[in-house]
PDB file of C-alpha atoms in Angstrom:
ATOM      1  CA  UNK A 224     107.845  81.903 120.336  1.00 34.00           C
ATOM      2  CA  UNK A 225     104.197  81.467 121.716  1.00 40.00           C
ATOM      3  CA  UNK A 226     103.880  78.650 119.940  1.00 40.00           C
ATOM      4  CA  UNK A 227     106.770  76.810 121.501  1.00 38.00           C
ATOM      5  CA  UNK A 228     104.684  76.961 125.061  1.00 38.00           C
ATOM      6  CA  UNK A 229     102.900  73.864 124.285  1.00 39.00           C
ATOM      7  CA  UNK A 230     105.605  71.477 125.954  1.00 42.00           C
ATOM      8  CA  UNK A 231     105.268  73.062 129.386  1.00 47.00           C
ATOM      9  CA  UNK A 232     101.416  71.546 129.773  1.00 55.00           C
ATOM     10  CA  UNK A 233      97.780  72.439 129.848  1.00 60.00           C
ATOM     11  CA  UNK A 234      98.287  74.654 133.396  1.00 70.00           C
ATOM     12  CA  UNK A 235     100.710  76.562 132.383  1.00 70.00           C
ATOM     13  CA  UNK A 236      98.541  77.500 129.204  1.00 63.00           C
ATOM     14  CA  UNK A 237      95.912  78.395 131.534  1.00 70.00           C
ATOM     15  CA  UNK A 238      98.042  80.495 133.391  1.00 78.00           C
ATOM     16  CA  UNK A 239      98.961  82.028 130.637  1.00 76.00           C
ATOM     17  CA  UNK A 240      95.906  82.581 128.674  1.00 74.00           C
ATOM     18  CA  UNK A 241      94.733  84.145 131.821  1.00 79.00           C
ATOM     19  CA  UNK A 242      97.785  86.744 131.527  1.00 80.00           C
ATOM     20  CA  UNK A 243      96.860  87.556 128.581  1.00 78.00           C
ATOM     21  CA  UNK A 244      92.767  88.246 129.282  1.00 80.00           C
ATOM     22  CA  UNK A 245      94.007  90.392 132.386  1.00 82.00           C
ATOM     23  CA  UNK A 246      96.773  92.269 130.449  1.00 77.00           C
ATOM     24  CA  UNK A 247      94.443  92.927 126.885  1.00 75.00           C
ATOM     25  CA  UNK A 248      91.388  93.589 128.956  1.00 75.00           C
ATOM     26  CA  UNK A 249      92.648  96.193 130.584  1.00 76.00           C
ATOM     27  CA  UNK A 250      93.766  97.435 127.536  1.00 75.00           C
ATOM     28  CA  UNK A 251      90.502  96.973 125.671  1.00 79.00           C
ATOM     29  CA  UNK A 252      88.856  98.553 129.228  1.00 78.00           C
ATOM     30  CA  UNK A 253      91.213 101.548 129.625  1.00 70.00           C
ATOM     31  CA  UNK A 254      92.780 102.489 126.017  1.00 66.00           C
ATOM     32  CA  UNK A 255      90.350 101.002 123.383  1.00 71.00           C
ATOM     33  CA  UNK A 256      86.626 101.296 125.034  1.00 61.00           C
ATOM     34  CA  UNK A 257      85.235 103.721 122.668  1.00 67.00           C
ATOM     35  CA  UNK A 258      87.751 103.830 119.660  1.00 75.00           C
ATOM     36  CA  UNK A 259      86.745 100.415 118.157  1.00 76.00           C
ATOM     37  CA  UNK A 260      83.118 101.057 118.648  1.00 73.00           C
ATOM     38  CA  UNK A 261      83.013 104.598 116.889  1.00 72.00           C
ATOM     39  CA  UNK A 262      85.283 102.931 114.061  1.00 77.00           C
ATOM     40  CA  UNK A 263      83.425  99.655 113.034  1.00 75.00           C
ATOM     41  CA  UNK A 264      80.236 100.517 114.341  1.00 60.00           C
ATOM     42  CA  UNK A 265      76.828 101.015 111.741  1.00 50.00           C
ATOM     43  CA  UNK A 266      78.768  99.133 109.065  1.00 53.00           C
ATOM     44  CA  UNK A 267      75.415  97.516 108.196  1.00 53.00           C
ATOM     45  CA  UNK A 268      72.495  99.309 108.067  1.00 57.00           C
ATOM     46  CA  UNK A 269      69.416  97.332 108.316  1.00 59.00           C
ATOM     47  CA  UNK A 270      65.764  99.261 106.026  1.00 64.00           C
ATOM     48  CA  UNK A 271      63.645  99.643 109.491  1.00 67.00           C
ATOM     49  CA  UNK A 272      59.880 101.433 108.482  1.00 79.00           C
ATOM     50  CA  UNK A 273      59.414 104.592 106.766  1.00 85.00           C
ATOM     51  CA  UNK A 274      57.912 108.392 108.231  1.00 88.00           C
ATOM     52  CA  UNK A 275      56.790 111.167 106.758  1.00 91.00           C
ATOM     53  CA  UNK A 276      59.124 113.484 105.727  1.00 90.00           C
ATOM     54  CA  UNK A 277      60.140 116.239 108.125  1.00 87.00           C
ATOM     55  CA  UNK A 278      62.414 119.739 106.700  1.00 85.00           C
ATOM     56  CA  UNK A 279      65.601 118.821 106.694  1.00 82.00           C
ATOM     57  CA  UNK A 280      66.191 115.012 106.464  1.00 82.00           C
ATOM     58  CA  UNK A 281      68.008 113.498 103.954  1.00 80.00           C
ATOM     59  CA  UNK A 282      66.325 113.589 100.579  1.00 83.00           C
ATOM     60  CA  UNK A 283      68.554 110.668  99.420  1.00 81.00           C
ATOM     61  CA  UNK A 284      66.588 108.291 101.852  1.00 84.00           C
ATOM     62  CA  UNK A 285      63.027 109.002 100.220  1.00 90.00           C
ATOM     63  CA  UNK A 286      60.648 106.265  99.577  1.00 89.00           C
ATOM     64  CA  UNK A 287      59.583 107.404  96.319  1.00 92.00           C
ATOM     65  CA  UNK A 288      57.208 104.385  95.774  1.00 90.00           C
ATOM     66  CA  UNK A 289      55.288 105.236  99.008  1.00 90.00           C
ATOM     67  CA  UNK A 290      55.558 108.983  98.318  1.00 92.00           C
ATOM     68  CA  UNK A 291      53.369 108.208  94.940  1.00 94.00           C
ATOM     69  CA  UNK A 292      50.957 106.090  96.420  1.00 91.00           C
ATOM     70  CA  UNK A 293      49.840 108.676  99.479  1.00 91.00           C
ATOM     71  CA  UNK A 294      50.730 111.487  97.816  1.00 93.00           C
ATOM     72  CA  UNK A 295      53.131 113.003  99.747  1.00 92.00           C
ATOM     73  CA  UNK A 296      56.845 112.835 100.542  1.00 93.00           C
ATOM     74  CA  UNK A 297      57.868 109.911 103.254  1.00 92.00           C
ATOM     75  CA  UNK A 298      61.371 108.663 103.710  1.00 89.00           C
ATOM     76  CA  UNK A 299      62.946 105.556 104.605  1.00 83.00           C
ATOM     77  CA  UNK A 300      64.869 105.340 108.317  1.00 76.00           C
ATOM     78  CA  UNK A 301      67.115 102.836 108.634  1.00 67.00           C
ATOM     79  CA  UNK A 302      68.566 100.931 112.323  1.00 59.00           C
ATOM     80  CA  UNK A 303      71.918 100.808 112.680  1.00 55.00           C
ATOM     81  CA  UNK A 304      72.871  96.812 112.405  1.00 55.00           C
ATOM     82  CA  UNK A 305      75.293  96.813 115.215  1.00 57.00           C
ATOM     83  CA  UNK A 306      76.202  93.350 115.104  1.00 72.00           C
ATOM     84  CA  UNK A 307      79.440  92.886 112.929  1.00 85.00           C
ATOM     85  CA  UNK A 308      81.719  89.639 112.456  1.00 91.00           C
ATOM     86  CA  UNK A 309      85.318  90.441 112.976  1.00 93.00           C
ATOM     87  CA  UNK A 310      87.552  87.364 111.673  1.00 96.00           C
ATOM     88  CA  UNK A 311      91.453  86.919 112.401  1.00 97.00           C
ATOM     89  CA  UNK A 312      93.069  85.648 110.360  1.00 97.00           C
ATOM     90  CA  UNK A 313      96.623  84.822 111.292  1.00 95.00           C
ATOM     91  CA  UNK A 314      99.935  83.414 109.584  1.00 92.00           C
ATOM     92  CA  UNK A 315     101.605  80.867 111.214  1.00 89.00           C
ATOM     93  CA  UNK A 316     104.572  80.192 108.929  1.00 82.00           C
ATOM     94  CA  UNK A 317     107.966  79.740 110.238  1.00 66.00           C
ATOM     95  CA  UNK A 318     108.996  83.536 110.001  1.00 52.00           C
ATOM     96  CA  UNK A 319     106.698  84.136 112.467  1.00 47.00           C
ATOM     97  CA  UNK A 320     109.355  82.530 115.288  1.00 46.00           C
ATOM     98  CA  UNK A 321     111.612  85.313 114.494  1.00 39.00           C
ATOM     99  CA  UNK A 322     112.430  87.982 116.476  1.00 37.00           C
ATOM    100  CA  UNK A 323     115.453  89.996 117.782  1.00 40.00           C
ATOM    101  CA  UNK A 324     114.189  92.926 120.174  1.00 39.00           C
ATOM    102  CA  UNK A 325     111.657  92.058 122.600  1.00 41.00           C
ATOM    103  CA  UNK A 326     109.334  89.709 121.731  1.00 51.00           C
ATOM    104  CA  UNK A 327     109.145  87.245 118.694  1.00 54.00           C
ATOM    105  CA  UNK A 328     106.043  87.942 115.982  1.00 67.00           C
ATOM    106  CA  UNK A 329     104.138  85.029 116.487  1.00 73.00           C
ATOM    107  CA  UNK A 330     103.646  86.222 120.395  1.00 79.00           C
ATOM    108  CA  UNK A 331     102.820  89.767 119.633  1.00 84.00           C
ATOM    109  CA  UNK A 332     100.563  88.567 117.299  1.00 87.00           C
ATOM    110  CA  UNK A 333      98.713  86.273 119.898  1.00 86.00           C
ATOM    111  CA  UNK A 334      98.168  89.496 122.211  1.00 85.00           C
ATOM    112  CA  UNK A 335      96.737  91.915 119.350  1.00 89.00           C
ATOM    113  CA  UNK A 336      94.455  88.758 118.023  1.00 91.00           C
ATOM    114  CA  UNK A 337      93.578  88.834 122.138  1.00 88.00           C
ATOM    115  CA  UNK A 338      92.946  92.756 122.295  1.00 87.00           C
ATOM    116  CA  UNK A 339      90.565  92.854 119.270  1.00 90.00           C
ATOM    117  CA  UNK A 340      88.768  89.773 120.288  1.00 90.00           C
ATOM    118  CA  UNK A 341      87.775  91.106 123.573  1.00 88.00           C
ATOM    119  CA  UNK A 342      87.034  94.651 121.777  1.00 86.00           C
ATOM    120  CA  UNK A 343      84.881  93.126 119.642  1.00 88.00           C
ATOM    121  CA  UNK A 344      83.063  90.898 122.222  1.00 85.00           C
ATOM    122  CA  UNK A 345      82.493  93.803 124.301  1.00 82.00           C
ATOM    123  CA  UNK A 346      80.680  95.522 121.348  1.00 81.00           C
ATOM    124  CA  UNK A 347      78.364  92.199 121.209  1.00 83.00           C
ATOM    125  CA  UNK A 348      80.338  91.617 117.892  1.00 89.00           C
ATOM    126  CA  UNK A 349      81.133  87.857 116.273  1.00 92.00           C
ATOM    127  CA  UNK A 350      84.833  86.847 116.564  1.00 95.00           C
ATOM    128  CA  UNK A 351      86.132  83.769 114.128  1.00 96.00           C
ATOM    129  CA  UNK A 352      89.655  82.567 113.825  1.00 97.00           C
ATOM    130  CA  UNK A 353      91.924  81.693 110.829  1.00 97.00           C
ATOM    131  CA  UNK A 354      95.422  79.735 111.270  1.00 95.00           C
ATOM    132  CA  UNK A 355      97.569  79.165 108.287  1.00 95.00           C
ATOM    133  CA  UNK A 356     100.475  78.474 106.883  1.00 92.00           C
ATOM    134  CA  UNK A 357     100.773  77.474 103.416  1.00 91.00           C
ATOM    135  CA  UNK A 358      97.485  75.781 103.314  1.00 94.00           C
ATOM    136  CA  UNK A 359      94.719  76.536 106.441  1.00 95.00           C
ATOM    137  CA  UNK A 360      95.403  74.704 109.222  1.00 95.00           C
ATOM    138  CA  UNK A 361      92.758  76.075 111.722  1.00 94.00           C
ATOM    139  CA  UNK A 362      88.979  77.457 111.906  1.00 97.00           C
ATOM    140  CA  UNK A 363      87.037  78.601 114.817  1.00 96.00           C
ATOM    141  CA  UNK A 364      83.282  79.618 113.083  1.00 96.00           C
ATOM    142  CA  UNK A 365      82.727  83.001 114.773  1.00 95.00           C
ATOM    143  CA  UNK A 366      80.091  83.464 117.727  1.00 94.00           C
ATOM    144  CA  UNK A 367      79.881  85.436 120.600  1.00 92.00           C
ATOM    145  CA  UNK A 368      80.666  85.378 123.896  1.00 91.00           C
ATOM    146  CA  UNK A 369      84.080  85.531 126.600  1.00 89.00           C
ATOM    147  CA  UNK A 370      83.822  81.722 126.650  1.00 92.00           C
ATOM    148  CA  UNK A 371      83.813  81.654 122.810  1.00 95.00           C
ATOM    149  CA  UNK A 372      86.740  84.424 122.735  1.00 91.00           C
ATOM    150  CA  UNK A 373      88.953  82.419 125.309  1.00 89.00           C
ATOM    151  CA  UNK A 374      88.685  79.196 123.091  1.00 92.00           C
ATOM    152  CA  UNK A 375      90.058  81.534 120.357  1.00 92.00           C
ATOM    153  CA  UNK A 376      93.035  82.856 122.818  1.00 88.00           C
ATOM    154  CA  UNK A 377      93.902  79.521 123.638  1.00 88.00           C
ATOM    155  CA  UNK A 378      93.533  77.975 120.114  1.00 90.00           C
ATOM    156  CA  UNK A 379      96.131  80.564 119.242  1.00 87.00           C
ATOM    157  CA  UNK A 380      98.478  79.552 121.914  1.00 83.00           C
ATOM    158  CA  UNK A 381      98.395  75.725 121.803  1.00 81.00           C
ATOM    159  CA  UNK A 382      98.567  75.899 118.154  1.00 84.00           C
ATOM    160  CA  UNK A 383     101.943  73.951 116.424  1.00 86.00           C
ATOM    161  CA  UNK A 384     101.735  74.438 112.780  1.00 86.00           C
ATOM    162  CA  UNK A 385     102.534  71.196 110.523  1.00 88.00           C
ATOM    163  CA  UNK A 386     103.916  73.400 107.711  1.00 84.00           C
ATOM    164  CA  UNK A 387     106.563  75.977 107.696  1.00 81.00           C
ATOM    165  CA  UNK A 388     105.709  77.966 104.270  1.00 86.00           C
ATOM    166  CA  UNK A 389     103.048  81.073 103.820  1.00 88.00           C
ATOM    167  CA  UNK A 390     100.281  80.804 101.432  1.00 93.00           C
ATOM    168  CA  UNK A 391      98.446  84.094 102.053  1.00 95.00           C
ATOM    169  CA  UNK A 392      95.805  83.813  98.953  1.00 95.00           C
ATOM    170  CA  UNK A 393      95.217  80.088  99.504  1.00 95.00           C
ATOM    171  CA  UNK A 394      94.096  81.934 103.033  1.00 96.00           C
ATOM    172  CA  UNK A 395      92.170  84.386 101.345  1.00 96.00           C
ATOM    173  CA  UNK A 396      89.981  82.428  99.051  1.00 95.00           C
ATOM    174  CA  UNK A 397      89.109  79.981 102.509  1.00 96.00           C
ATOM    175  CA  UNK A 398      87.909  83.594 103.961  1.00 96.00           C
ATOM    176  CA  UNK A 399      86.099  84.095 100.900  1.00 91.00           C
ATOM    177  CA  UNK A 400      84.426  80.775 100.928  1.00 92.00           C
ATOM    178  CA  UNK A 401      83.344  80.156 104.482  1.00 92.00           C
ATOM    179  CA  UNK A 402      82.080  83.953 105.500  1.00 88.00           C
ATOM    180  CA  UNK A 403      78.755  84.636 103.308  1.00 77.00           C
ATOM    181  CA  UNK A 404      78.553  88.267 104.985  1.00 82.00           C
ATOM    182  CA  UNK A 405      80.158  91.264 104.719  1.00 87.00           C
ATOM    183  CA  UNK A 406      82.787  91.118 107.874  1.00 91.00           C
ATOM    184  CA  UNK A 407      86.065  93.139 109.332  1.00 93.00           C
ATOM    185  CA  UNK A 408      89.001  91.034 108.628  1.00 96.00           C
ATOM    186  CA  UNK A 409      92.620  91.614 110.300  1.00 97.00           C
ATOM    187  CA  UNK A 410      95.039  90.032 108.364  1.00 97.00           C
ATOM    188  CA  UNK A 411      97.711  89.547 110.652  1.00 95.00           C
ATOM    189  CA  UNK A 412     100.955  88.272 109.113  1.00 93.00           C
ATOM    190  CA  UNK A 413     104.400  89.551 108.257  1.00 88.00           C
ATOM    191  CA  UNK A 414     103.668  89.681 104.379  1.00 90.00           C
ATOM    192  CA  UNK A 415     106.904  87.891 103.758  1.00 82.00           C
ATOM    193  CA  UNK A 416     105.181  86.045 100.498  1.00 82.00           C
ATOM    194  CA  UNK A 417     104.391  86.467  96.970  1.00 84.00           C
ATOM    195  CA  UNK A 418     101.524  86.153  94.634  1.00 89.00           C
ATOM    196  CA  UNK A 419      98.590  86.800  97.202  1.00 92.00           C
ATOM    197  CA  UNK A 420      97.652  89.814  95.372  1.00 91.00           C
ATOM    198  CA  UNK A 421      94.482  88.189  92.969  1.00 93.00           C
ATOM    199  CA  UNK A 422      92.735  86.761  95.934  1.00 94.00           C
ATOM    200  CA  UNK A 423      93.671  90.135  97.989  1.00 94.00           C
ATOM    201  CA  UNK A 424      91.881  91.588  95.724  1.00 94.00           C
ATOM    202  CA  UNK A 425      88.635  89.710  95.796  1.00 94.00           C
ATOM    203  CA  UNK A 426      88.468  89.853  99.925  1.00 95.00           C
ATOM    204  CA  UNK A 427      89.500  93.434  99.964  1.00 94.00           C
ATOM    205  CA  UNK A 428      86.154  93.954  97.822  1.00 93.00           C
ATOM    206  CA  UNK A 429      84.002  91.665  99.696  1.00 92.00           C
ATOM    207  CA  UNK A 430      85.001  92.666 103.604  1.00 92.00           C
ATOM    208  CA  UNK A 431      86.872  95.749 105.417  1.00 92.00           C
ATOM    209  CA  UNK A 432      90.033  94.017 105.101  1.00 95.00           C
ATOM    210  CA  UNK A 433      92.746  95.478 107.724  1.00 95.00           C
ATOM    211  CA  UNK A 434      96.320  94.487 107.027  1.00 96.00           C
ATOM    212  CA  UNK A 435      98.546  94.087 110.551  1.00 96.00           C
ATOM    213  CA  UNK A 436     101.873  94.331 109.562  1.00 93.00           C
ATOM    214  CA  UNK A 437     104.237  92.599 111.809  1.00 90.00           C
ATOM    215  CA  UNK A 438     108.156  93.593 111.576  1.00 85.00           C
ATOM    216  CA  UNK A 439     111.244  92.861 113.151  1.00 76.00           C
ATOM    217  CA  UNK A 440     114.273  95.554 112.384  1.00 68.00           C
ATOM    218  CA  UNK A 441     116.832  92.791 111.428  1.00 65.00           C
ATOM    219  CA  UNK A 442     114.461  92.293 108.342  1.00 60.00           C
ATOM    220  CA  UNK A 443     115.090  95.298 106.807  1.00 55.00           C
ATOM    221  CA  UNK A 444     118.755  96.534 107.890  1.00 60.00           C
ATOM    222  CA  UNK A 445     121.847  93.789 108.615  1.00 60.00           C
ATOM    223  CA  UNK A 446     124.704  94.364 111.227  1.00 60.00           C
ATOM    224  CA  UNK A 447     128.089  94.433 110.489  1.00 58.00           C
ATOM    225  CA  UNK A 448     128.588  91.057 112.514  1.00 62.00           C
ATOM    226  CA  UNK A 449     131.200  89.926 110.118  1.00 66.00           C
ATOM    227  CA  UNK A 450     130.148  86.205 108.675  1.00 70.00           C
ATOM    228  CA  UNK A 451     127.379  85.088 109.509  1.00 63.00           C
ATOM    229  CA  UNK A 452     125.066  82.137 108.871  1.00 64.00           C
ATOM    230  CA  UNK A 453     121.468  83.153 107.781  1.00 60.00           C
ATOM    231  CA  UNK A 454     118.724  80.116 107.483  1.00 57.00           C
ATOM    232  CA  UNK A 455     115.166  80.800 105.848  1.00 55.00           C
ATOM    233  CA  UNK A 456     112.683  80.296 108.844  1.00 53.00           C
ATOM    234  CA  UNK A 457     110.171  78.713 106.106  1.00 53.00           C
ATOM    235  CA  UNK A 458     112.434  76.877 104.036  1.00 62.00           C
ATOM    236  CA  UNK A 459     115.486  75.512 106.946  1.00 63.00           C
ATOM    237  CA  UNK A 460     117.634  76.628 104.049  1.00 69.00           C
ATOM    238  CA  UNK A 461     121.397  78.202 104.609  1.00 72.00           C
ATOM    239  CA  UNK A 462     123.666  80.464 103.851  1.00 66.00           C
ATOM    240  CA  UNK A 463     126.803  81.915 104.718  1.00 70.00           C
ATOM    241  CA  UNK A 464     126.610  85.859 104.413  1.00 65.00           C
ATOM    242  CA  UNK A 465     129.751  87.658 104.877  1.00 64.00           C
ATOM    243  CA  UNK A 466     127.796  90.869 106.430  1.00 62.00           C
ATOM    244  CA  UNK A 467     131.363  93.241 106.916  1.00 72.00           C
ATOM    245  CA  UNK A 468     130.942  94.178 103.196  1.00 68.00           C
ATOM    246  CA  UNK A 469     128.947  97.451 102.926  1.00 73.00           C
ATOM    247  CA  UNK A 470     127.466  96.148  99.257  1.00 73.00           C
ATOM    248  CA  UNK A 471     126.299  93.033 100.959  1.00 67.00           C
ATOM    249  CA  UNK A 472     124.328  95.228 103.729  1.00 67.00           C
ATOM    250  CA  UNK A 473     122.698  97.872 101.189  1.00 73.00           C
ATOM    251  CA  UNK A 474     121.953  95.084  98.689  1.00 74.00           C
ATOM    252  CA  UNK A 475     119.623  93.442 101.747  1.00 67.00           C
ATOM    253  CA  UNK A 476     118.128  96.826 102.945  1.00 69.00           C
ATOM    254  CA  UNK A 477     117.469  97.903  99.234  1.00 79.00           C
ATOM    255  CA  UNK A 478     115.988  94.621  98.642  1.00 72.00           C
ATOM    256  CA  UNK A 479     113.669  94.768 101.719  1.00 72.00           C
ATOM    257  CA  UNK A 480     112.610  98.184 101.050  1.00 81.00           C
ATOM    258  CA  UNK A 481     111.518  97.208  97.499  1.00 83.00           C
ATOM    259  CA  UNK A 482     109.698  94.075  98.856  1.00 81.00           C
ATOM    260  CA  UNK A 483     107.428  96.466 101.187  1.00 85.00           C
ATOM    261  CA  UNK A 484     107.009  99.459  98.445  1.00 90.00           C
ATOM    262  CA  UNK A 485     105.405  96.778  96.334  1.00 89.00           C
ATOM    263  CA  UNK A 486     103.238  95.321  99.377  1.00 91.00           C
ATOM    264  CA  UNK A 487     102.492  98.891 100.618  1.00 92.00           C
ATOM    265  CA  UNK A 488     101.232  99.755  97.103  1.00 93.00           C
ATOM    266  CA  UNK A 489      99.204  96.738  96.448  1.00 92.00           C
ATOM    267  CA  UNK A 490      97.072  97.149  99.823  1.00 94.00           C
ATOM    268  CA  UNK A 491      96.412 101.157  98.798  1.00 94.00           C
ATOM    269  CA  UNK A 492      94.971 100.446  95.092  1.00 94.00           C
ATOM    270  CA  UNK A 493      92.893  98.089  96.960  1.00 93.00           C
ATOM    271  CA  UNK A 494      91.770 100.576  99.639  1.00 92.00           C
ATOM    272  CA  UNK A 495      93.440  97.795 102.453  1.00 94.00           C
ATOM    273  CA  UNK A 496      93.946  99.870 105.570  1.00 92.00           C
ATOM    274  CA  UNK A 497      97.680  99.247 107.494  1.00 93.00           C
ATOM    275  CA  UNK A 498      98.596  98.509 110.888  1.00 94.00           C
ATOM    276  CA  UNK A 499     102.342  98.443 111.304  1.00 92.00           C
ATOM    277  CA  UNK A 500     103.422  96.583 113.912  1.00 91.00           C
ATOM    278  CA  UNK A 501     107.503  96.540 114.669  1.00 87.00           C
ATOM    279  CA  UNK A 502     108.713  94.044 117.516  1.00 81.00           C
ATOM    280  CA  UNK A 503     110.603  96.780 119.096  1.00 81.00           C
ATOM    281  CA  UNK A 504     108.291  99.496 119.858  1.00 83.00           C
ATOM    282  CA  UNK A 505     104.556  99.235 121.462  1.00 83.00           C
ATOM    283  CA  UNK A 506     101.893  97.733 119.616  1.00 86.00           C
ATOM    284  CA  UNK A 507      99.386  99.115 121.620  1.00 85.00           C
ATOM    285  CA  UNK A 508     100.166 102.818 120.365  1.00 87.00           C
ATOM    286  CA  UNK A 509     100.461 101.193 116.827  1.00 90.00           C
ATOM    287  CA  UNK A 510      96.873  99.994 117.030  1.00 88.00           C
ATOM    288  CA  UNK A 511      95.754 103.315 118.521  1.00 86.00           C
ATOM    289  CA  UNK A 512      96.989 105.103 115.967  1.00 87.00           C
ATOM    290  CA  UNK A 513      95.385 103.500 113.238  1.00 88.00           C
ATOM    291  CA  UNK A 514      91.753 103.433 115.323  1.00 85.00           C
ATOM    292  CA  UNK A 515      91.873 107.396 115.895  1.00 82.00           C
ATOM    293  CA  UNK A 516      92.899 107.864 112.316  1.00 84.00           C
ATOM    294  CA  UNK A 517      90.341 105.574 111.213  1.00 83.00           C
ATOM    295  CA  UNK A 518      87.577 107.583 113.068  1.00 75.00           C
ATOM    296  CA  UNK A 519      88.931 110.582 111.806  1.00 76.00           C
ATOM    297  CA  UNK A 520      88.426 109.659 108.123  1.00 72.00           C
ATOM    298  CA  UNK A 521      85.058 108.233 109.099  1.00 65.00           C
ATOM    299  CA  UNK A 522      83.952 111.499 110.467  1.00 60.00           C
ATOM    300  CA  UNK A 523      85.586 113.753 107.376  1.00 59.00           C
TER     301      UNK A 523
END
């Protein structure tokens, strides 16, 4: 996993947090230049003077106190605010060291955490940083800047958790108590944890909260590998599974599916948008889907 690259000293971090500015900025240069700024851009709108009314503005933005006092209709025009604070907020539990295609969660999650930081520093935006596990275990305050979003990438790299559990509300309510303003959260975490769904809630009213789904295959469909022994990354407990009985198999994909029905329904009643992310396909067409869709439902 990314976070196992610690041991092989500061250099090779370097190195390797200057792979991934080349790799996302191209990205964020080529792919994602205009999609994030016509998507989270003029999500505050700041009151800037007032003018007299002209046929056909909006008669929703007139100033009806000024209108009485001279008489005659002005309206209010407002600046778009473009300066937004984008927070990521990302789950370092033990599941995150799984993976079985091509890259294990905790790295992809380091490169999309990379891709939106540079979007949003690009678009003069404010990028802060969350690490937890069961309790937080990291904050970066969010400013502005490539120095500022390179402290963030490496922050995410170096990091070795001291817990291996998920606390995802315990998360939420720090989010809720260190950001005063309204900001775009990504949530970035496999969801593989229970009773978040109070403080989920709360944030989801207070920000744009974006869930980023991150999923591996094997959690939602077991091989016939005969027996096997399973451990829970979070808990280091095991299990023998005896995976050449068909009952065995459905019970585990029937059980997964539940688990994300529930999870899937919880973040629409709460109007959480969803990035799916699976470790063996692209996440770079993932997160381009959900930007043009985005801008789509913006625009309709």
């Amino acid at each position: 996993s990314c976070r196992g690259s610690l041991s092989r000293g500061p250099a090779e971090i370097l190195k390797k947090v200057k792979r991934i500015e080349l790799r996302t900025r191209h990205l964020v240069n080529t792919v994602f230049s205009g999609e994030y700024h016509s998507v989270f851009k003029g999500q505050g709108m700041a009151f800037a003077e007032v003018r007299e009314y002209q046929l056909g503005d909006d008669v929703r933005t007139i100033d009806w106190n000024v209108t009485a006092r001279m008489g005659h209709p002005f309206v209010k025009v407002f600046d778009e605010e473009r300066e937004l604070t984008v927070m990521l907020m990302v789950d370092a539990s033990g599941s995150g060291d799984f993976g079985t295609v091509e890259q294990m969660k905790g790295e992809i999650s380091v490169e999309i955490c990379a891709m939106l930081a540079f979007s949003a520093i690009q678009n003069n935006d404010r990028v802060g940083l969350i690490i937890f596990t069961d309790e937080v275990e990291a904050f970066i305050p969010p400013k502005k800047g490539r120095k500022h979003v390179l402290r963030v990438i490496r922050e995410l790299l170096y990091f070795r958790p001291k817990r291996r559990n998920t606390d995802i509300g315990e998360a939420l309510d720090y989010l809720n108590n260190v950001t005063t303003r309204k900001s775009v959260v990504f949530l970035v975490s496999d969801f593989l944890a229970e009773g978040y769904l109070r403080s989920l809630r709360v944030a989801a009213r207070r920000h744009d909260l974006i869930a980023v789904v991150l999923e591996d295959p094997r959690e939602s469909e077991m091989p016939d590998v005969g027996i096997v022994e399973l451990e829970d990354a979070e808990t280091g407990e095991e299990i023998l599974v005896d995976t050449s009985h068909p009952e065995m198999r459905e019970l585990f994909t029937r059980y997964a599916l539940d688990a994300r029905r529930q999870r899937d329904r919880a973040f629409r009643s709460n109007g959480i948008e969803q990035v799916d992310i699976k470790t063996d396909t692209s996440y770079v067409d993932s997160l381009m889907r959900f930007f043009k869709m985005r801008s789509q439902n913006i625009r309709s």
